[in-house]
mmCIF file of C-alpha atoms and ligand atoms in Angstrom:
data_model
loop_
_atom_site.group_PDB
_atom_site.id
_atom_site.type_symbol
_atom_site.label_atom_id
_atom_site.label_comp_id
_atom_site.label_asym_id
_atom_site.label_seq_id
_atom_site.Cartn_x
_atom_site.Cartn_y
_atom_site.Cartn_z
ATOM 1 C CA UNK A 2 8.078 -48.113 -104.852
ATOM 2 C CA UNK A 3 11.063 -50.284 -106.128
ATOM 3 C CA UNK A 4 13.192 -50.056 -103.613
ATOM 4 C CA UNK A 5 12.595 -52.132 -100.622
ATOM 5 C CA UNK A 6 10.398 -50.081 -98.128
ATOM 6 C CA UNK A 7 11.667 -48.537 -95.279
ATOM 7 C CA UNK A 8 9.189 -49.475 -92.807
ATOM 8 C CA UNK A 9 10.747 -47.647 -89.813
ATOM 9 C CA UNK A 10 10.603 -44.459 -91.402
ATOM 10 C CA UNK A 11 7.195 -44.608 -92.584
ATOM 11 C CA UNK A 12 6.139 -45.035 -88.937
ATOM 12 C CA UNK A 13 8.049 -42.097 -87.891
ATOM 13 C CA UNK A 14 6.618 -39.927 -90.981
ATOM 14 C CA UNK A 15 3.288 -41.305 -89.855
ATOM 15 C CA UNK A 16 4.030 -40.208 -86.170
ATOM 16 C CA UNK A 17 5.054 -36.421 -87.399
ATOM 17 C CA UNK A 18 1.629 -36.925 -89.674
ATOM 18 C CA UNK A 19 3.359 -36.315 -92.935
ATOM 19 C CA UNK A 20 0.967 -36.557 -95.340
ATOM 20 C CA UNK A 21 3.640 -37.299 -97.995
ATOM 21 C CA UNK A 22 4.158 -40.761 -95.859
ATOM 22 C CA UNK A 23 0.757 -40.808 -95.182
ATOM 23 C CA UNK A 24 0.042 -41.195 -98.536
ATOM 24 C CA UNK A 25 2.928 -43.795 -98.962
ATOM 25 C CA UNK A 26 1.567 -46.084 -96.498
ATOM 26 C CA UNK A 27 -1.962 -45.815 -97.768
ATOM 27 C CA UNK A 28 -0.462 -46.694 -101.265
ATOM 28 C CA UNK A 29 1.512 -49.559 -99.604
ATOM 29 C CA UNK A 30 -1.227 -51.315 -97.844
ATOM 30 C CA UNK A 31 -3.183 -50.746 -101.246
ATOM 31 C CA UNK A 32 -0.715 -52.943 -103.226
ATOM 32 C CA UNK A 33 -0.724 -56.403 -103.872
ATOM 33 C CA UNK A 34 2.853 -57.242 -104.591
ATOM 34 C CA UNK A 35 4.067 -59.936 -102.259
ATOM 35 C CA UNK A 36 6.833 -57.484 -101.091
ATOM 36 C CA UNK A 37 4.921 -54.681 -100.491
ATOM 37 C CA UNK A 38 2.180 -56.956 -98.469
ATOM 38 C CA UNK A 39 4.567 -58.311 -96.262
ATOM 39 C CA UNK A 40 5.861 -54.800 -95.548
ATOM 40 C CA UNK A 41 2.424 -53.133 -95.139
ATOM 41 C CA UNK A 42 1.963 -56.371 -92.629
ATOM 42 C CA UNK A 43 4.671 -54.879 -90.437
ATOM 43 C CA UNK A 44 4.100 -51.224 -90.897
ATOM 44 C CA UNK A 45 -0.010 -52.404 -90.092
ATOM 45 C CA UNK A 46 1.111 -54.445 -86.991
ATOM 46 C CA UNK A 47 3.030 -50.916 -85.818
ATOM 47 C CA UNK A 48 0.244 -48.835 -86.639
ATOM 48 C CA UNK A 49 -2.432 -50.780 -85.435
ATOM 49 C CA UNK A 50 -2.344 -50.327 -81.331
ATOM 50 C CA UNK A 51 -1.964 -46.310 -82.384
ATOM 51 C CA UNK A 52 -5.169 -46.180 -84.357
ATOM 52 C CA UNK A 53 -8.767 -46.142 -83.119
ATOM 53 C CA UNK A 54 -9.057 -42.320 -81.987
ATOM 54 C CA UNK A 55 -10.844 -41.225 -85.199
ATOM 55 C CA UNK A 56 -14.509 -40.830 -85.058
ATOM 56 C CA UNK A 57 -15.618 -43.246 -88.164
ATOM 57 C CA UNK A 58 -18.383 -42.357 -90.102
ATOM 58 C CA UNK A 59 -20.128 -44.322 -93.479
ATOM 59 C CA UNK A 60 -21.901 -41.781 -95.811
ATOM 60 C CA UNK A 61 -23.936 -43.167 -98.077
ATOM 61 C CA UNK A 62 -26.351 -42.893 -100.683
ATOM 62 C CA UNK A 63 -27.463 -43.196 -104.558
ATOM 63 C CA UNK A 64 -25.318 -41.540 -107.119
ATOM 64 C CA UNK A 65 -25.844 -38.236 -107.198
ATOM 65 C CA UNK A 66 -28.084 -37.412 -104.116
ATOM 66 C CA UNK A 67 -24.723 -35.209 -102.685
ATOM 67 C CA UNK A 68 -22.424 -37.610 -100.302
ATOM 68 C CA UNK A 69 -19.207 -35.277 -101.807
ATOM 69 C CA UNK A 70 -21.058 -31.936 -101.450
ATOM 70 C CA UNK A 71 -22.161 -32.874 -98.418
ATOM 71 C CA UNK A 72 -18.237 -34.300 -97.188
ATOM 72 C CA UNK A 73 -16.690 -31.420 -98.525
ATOM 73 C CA UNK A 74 -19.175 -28.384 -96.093
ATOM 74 C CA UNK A 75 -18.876 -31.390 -93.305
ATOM 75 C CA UNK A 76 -14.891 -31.647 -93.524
ATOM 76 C CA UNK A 77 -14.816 -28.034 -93.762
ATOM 77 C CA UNK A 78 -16.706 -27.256 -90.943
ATOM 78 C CA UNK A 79 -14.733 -29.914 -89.204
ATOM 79 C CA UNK A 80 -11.562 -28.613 -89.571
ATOM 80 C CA UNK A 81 -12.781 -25.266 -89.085
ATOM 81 C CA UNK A 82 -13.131 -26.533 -85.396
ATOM 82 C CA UNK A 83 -9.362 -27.211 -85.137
ATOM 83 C CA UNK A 84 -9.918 -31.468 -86.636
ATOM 84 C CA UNK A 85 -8.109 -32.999 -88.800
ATOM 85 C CA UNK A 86 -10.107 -34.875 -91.205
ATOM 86 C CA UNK A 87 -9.333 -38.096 -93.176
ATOM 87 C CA UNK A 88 -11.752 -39.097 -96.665
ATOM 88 C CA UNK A 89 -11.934 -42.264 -97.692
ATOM 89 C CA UNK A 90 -13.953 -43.553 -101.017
ATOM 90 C CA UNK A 91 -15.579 -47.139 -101.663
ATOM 91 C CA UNK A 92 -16.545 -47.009 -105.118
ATOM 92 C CA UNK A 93 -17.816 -50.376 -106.436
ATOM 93 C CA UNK A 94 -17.765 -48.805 -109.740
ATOM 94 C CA UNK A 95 -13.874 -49.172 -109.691
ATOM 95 C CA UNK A 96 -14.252 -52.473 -108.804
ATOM 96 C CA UNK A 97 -15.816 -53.305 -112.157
ATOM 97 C CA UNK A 98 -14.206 -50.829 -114.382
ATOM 98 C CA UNK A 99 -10.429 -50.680 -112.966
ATOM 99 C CA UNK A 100 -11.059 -46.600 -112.596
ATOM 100 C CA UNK A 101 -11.425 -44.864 -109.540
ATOM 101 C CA UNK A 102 -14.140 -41.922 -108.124
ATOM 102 C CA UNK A 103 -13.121 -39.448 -110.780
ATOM 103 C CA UNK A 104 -15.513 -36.223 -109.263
ATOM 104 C CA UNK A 105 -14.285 -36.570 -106.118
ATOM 105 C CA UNK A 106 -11.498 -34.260 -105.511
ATOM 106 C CA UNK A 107 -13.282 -31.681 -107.385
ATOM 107 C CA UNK A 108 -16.703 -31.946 -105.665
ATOM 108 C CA UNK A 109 -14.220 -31.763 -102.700
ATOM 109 C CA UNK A 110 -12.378 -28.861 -104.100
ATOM 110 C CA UNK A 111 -12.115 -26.515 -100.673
ATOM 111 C CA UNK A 112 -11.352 -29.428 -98.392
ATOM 112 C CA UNK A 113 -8.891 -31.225 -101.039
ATOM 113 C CA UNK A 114 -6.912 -28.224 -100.649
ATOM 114 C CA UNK A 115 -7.348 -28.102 -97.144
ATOM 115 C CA UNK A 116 -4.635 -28.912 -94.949
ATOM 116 C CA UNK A 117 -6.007 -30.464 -92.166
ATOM 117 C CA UNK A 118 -7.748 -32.765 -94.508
ATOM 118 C CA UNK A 119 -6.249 -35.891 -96.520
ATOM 119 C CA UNK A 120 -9.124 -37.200 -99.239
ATOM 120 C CA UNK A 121 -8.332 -40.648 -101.085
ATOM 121 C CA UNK A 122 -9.983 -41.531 -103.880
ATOM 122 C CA UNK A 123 -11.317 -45.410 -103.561
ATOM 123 C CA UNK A 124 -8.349 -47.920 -104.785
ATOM 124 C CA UNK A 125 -9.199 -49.180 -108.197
ATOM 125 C CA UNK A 126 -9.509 -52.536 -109.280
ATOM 126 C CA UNK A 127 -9.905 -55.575 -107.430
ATOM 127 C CA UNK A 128 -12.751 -57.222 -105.234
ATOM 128 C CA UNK A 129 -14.782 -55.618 -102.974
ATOM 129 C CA UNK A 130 -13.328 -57.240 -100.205
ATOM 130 C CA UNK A 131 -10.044 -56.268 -101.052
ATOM 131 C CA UNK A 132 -11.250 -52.662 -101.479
ATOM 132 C CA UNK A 133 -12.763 -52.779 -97.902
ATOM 133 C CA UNK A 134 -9.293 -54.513 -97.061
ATOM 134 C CA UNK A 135 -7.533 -51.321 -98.216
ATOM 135 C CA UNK A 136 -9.945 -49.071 -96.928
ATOM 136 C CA UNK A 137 -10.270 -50.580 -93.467
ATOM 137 C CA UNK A 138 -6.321 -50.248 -92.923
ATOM 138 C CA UNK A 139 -5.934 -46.563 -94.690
ATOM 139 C CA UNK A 140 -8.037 -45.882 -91.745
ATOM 140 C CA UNK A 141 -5.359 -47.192 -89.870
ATOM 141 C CA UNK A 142 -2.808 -45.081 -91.070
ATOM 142 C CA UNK A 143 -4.944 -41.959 -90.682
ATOM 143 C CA UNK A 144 -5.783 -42.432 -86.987
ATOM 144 C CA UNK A 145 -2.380 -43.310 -86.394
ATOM 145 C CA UNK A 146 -1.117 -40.222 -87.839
ATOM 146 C CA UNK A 147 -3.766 -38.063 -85.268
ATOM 147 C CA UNK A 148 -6.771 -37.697 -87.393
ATOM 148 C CA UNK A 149 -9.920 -36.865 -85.675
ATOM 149 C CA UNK A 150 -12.453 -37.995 -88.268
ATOM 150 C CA UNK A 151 -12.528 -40.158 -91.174
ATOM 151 C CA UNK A 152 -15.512 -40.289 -92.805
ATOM 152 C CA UNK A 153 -15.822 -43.055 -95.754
ATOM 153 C CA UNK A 154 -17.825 -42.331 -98.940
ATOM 154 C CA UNK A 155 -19.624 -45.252 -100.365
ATOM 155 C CA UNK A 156 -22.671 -45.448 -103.579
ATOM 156 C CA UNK A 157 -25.540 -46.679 -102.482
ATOM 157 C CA UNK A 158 -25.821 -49.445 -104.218
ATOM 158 C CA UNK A 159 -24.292 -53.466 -104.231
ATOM 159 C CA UNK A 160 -23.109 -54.553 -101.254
ATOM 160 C CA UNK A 161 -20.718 -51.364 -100.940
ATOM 161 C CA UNK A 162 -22.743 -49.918 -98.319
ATOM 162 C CA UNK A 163 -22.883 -53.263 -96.046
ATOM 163 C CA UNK A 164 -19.280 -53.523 -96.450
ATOM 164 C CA UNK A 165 -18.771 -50.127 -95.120
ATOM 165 C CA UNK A 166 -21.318 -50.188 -92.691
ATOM 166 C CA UNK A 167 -18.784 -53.096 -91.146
ATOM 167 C CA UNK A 168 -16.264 -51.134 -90.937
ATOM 168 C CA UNK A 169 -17.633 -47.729 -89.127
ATOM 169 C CA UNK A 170 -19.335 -46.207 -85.890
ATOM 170 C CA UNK A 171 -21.966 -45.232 -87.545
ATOM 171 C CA UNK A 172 -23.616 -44.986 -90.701
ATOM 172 C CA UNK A 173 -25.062 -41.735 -92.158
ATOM 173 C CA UNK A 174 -27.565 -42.407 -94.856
ATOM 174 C CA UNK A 175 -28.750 -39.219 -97.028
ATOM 175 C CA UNK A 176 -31.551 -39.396 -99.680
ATOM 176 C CA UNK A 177 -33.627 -37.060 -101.280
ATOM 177 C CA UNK A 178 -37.479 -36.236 -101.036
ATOM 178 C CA UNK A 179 -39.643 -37.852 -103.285
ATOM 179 C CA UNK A 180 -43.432 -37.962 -103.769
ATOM 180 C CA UNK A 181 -45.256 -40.725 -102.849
ATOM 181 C CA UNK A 182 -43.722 -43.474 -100.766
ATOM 182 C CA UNK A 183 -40.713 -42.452 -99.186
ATOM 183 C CA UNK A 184 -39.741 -45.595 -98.044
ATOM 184 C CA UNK A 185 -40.104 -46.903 -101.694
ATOM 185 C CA UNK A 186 -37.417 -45.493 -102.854
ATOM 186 C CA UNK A 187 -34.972 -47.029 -99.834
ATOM 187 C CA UNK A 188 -34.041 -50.884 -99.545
ATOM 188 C CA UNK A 189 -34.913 -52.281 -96.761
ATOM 189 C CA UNK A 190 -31.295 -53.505 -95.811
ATOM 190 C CA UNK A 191 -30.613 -49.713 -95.696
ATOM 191 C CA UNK A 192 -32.735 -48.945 -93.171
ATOM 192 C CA UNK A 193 -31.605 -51.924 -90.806
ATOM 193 C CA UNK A 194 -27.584 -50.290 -91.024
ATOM 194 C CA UNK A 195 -28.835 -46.442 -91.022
ATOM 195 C CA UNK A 196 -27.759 -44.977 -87.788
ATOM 196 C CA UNK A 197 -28.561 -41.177 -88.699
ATOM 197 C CA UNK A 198 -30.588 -40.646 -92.077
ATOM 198 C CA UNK A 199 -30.951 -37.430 -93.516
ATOM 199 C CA UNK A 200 -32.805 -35.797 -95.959
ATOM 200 C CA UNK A 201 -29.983 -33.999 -98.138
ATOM 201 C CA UNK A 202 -31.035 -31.435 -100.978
ATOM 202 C CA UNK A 203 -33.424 -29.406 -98.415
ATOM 203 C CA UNK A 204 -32.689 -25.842 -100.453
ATOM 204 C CA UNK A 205 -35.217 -23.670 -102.126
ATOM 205 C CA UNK A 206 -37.943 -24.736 -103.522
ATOM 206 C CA UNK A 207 -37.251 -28.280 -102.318
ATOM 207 C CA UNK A 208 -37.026 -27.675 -98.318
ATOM 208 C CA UNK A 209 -40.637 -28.137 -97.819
ATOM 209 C CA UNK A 210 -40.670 -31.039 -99.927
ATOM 210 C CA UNK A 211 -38.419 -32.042 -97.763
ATOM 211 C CA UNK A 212 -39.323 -31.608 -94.462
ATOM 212 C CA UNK A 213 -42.082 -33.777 -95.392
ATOM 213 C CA UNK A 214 -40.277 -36.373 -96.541
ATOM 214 C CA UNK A 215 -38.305 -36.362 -93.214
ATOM 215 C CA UNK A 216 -41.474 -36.427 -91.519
ATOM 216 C CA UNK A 217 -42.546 -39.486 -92.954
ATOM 217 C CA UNK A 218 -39.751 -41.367 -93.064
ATOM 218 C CA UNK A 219 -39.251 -40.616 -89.240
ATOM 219 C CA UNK A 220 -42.658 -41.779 -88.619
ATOM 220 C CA UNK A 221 -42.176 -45.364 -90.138
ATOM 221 C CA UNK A 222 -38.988 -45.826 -88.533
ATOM 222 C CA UNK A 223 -40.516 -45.496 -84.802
ATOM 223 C CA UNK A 224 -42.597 -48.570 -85.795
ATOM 224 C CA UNK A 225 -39.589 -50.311 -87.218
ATOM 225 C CA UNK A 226 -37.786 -49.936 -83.546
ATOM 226 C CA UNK A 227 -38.439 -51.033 -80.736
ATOM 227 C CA UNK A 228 -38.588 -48.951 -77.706
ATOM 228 C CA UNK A 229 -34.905 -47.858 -75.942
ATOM 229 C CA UNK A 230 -33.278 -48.928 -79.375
ATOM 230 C CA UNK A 231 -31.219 -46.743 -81.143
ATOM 231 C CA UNK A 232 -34.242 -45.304 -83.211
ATOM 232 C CA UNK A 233 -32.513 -43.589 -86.359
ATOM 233 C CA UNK A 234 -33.265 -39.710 -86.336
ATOM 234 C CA UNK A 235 -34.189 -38.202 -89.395
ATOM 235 C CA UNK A 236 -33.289 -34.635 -90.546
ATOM 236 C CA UNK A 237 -33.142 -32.315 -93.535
ATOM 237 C CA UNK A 238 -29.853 -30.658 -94.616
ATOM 238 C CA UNK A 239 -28.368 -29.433 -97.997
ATOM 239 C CA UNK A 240 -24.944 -30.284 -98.251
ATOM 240 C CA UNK A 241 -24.415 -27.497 -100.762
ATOM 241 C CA UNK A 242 -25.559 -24.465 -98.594
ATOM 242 C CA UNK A 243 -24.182 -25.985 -95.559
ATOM 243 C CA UNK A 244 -27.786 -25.927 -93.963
ATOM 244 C CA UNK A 245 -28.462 -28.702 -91.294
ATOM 245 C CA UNK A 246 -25.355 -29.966 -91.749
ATOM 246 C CA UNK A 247 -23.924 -29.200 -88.300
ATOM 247 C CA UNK A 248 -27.236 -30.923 -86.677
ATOM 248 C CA UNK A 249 -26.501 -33.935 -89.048
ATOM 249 C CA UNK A 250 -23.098 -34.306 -87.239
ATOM 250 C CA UNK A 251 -24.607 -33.340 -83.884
ATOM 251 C CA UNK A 252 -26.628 -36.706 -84.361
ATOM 252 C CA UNK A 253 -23.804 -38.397 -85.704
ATOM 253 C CA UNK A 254 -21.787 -37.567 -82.566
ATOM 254 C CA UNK A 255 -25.318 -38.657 -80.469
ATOM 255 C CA UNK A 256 -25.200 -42.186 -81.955
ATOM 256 C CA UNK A 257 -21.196 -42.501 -80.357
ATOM 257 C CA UNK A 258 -22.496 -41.363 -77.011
ATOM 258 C CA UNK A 259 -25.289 -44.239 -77.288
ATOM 259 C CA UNK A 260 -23.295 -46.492 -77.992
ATOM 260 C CA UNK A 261 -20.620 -45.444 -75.154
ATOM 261 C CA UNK A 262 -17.419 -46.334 -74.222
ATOM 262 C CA UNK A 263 -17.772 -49.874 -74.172
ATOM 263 C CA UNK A 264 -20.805 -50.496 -76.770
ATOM 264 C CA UNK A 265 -17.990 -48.767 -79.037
ATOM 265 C CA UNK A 266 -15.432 -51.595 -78.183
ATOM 266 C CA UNK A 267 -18.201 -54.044 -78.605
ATOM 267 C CA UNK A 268 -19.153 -52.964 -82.011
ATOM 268 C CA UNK A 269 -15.294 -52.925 -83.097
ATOM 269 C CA UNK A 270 -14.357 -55.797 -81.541
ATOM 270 C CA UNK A 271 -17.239 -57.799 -83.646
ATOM 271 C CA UNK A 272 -16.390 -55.305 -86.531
ATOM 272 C CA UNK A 273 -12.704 -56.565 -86.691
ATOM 273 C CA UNK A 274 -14.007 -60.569 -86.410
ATOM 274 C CA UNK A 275 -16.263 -60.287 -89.249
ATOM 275 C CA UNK A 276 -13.541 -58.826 -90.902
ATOM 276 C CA UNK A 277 -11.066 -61.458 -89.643
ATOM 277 C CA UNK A 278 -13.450 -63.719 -91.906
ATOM 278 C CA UNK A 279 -13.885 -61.474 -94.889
ATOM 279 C CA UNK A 280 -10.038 -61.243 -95.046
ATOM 280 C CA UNK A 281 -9.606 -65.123 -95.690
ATOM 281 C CA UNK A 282 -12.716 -65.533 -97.475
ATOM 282 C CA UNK A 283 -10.704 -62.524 -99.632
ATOM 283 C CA UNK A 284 -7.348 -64.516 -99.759
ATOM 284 C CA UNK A 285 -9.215 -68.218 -100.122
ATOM 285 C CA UNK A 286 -10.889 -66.198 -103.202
ATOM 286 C CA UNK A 287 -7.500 -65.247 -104.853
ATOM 287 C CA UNK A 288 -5.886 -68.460 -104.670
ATOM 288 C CA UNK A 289 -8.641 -69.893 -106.318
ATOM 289 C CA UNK A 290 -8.313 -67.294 -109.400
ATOM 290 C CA UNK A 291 -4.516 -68.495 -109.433
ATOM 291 C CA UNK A 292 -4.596 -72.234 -108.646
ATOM 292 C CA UNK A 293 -2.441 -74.120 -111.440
ATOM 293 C CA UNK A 294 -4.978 -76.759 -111.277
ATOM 294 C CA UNK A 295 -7.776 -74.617 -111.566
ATOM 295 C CA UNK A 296 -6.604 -72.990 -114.516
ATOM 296 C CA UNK A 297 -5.850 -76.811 -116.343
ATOM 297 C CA UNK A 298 -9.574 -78.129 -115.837
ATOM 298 C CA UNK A 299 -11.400 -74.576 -115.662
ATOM 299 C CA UNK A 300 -12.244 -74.285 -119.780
ATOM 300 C CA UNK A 301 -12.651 -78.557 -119.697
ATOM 301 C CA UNK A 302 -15.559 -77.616 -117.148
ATOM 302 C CA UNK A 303 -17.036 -75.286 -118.464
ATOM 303 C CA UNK A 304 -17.642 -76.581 -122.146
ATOM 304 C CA UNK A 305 -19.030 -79.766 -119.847
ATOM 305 C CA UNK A 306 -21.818 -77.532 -118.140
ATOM 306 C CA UNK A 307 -22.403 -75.272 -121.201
ATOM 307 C CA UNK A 308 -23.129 -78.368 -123.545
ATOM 308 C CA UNK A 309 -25.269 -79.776 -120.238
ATOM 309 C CA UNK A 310 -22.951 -82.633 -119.689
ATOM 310 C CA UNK A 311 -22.805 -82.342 -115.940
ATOM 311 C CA UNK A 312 -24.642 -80.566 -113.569
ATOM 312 C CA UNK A 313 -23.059 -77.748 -111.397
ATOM 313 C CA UNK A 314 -22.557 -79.144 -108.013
ATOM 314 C CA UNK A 315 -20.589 -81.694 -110.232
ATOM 315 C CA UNK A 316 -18.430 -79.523 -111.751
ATOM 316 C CA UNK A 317 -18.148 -77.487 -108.372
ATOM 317 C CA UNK A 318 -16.790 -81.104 -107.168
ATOM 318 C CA UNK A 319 -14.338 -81.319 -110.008
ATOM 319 C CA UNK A 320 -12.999 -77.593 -109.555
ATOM 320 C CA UNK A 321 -12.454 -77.841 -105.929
ATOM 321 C CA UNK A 322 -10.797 -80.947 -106.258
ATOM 322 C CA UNK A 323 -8.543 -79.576 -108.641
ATOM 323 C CA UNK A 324 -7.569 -76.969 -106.242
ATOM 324 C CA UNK A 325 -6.755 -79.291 -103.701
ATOM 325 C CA UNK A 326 -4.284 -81.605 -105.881
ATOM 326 C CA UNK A 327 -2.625 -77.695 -106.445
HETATM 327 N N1 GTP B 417 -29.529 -28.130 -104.777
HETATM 328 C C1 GTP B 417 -28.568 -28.892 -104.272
HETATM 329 N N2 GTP B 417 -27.743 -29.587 -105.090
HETATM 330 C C2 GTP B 417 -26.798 -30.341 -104.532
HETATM 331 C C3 GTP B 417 -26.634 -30.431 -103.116
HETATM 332 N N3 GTP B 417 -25.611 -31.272 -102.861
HETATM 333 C C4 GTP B 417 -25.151 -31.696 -104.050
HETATM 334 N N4 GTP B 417 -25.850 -31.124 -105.069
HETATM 335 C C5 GTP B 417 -25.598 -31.327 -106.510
HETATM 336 O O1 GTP B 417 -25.864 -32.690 -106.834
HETATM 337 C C6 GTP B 417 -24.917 -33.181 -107.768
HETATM 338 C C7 GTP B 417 -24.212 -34.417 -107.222
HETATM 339 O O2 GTP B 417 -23.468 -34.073 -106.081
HETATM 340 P P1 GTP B 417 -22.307 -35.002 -105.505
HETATM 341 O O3 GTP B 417 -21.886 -34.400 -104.222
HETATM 342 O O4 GTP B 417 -21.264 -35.254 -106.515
HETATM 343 O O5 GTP B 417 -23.096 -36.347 -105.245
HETATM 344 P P2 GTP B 417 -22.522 -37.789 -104.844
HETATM 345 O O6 GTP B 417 -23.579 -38.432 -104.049
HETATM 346 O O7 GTP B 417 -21.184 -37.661 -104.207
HETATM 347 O O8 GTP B 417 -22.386 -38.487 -106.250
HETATM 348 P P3 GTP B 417 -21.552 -39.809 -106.643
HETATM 349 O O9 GTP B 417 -20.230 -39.748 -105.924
HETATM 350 O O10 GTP B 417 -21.433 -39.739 -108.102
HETATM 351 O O11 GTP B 417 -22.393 -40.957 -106.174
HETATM 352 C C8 GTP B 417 -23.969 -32.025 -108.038
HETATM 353 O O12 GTP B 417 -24.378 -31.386 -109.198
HETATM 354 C C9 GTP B 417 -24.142 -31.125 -106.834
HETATM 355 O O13 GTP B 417 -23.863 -29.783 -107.114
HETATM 356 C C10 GTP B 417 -27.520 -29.663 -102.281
HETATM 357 O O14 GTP B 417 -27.450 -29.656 -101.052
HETATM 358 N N5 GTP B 417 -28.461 -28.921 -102.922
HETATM 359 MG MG1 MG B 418 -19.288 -38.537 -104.718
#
């Protein structure tokens, strides 16, 4: 994207929901080239009274317990119904290592070809909160181009799944029967954002198992909630037969219709304030990284605290008054 970016036409593209200017815009509020951001600040500031029809949904969970199985019989089902369905991926993994969700697409082989579908894999590299900044407005792009879903993939593990939990209707949590404890095996900050939890892997030998495990959980979640709260239901499915998975969304669809019309506004509302926040806590971080006077007293400090010379809240003095002489 060289040339200068032809903002009006990308809305129009985005309007006829091409997915070839989908894609551009996605890739355009991804970047971080001054040009490009000041672009995707237009193109967002278009988009942005035109988005908000999707239904947004988190799915979470460890590696491996089945979130792209389990997307790609949802999506499928979904679009089967006439929807157009968006995927987005937060991988904290390509946060650290530059790379980005490499099984995806192919654990999402029937909806990636699919053409009432549009999968992106998480954008690589930089912070978390920038990640959740592209994510949040790739969402943006989808609704405005008419999609009916977008359901956003995140690894259960980090701070990946609070991130997303801040930036959906509701959060679908799947794990996997274990013996013993069942709430062992699940943080306790997972259980405060869970809006629907389900039991995923529920096939052959393992749907008793299971059931169980549902069971259980179920039962130690009524004595987390209080009474009329939202108290998260708990099911079994198995993402790779399709089983349960329609119920999963019927309870996914039941936590909207709790919420209503205006406890949705509510939520977003607050959603988009706390993000208001994360976006300058974001920008405040990368002018630090690129402060001129950072960078001349950054290795002066710390051969200071690594030979004990001063203490941190010292050097934290003498690195944030760097910053502010520029
Ligand atoms: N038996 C069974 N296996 C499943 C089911 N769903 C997924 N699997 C298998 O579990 C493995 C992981 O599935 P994925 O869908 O890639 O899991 P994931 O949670 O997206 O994994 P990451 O993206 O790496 O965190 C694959 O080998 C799947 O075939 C299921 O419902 N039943
Ligand atoms: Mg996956």
């Amino acid at each position: 994207m060289a040339r200068p970016v032809d903002v009006a036409a990308l809305v129009d593209g985005i309007a006829a929901g091409r997915r070839a200017d989908v894609s551009r815009a996605i890739t355009l509020v991804e970047s971080s080239l001054p040009a490009h951001r000041d672009a995707a600040r237009e193109l967002l500031a278009i988009l942005t009274p035109r988005a908000g029809g999707a239904v947004r949904v988190g799915v979470s969970g460890v590696p491996g317990v089945g979130k792209s199985t389990f997307i790609e019989s949802l999506g499928t089902m979904l679009t089967g119904q006439g929807q157009q369905v968006g995927v987005l991926a937060v991988d904290p993994s390509s946060v650290r290592t530059g790379g980005s969700v490499l099984g995806d697409k192919t654990r999402m082989a029937q909806l990636a070809a699919d053409p009432a579908a549009y999968i992106r894999p998480s954008p690589s590299a930089g912070t978390l909160g920038g990640v959740a900044r592209a994510t949040t407005q790739a969402m943006i792009v989808l609704e405005a181009a008419g999609y009916d879903v977008v359901l956003v993939e995140t690894v259960g593990v980090g701070q990946s799944e609070v991130t997303v939990a801040g930036m959906v209707d509701t959060f679908l949590f799947l794990t996997l029967a274990r013996t013993g404890d069942q709430l062992q095996g699940i943080k306790k900050g997972i259980l405060e954002i869970a809006d629907v939890i389900a039991v995923n892997k529920a096939d052959g030998d393992r749907e008793v198992e299971a059931k169980g495990a549902a069971r259980e959980l179920a039962g130690a979640l009524r004595l987390v909630h209080g009474k009329g709260e939202w108290a998260p239901p708990v099911l079994t499915c198995a993402g790779l037969t399709g089983h349960g998975v329609d119920e999963v969304w019927a309870r996914v669809l039941a936590h909207g219709e709790h919420l209503g019309t205006e406890g949705l506004a509510h939520k977003r509302a607050v959603q988009q304030h706390e993000f208001t926040w994360a976006l300058v806590r974001d920008e405040l971080d990368q002018r630090l990284r690129r402060s001129p006077g950072v960078a001349r007293v950054r290795d002066e400090v710390r051969r200071a605290v690594l030979a004990g010379d001063i203490a941190a809240p010292e050097a934290a003095d003498r690195i944030v008054a760097a910053y502010d002489e520029g």
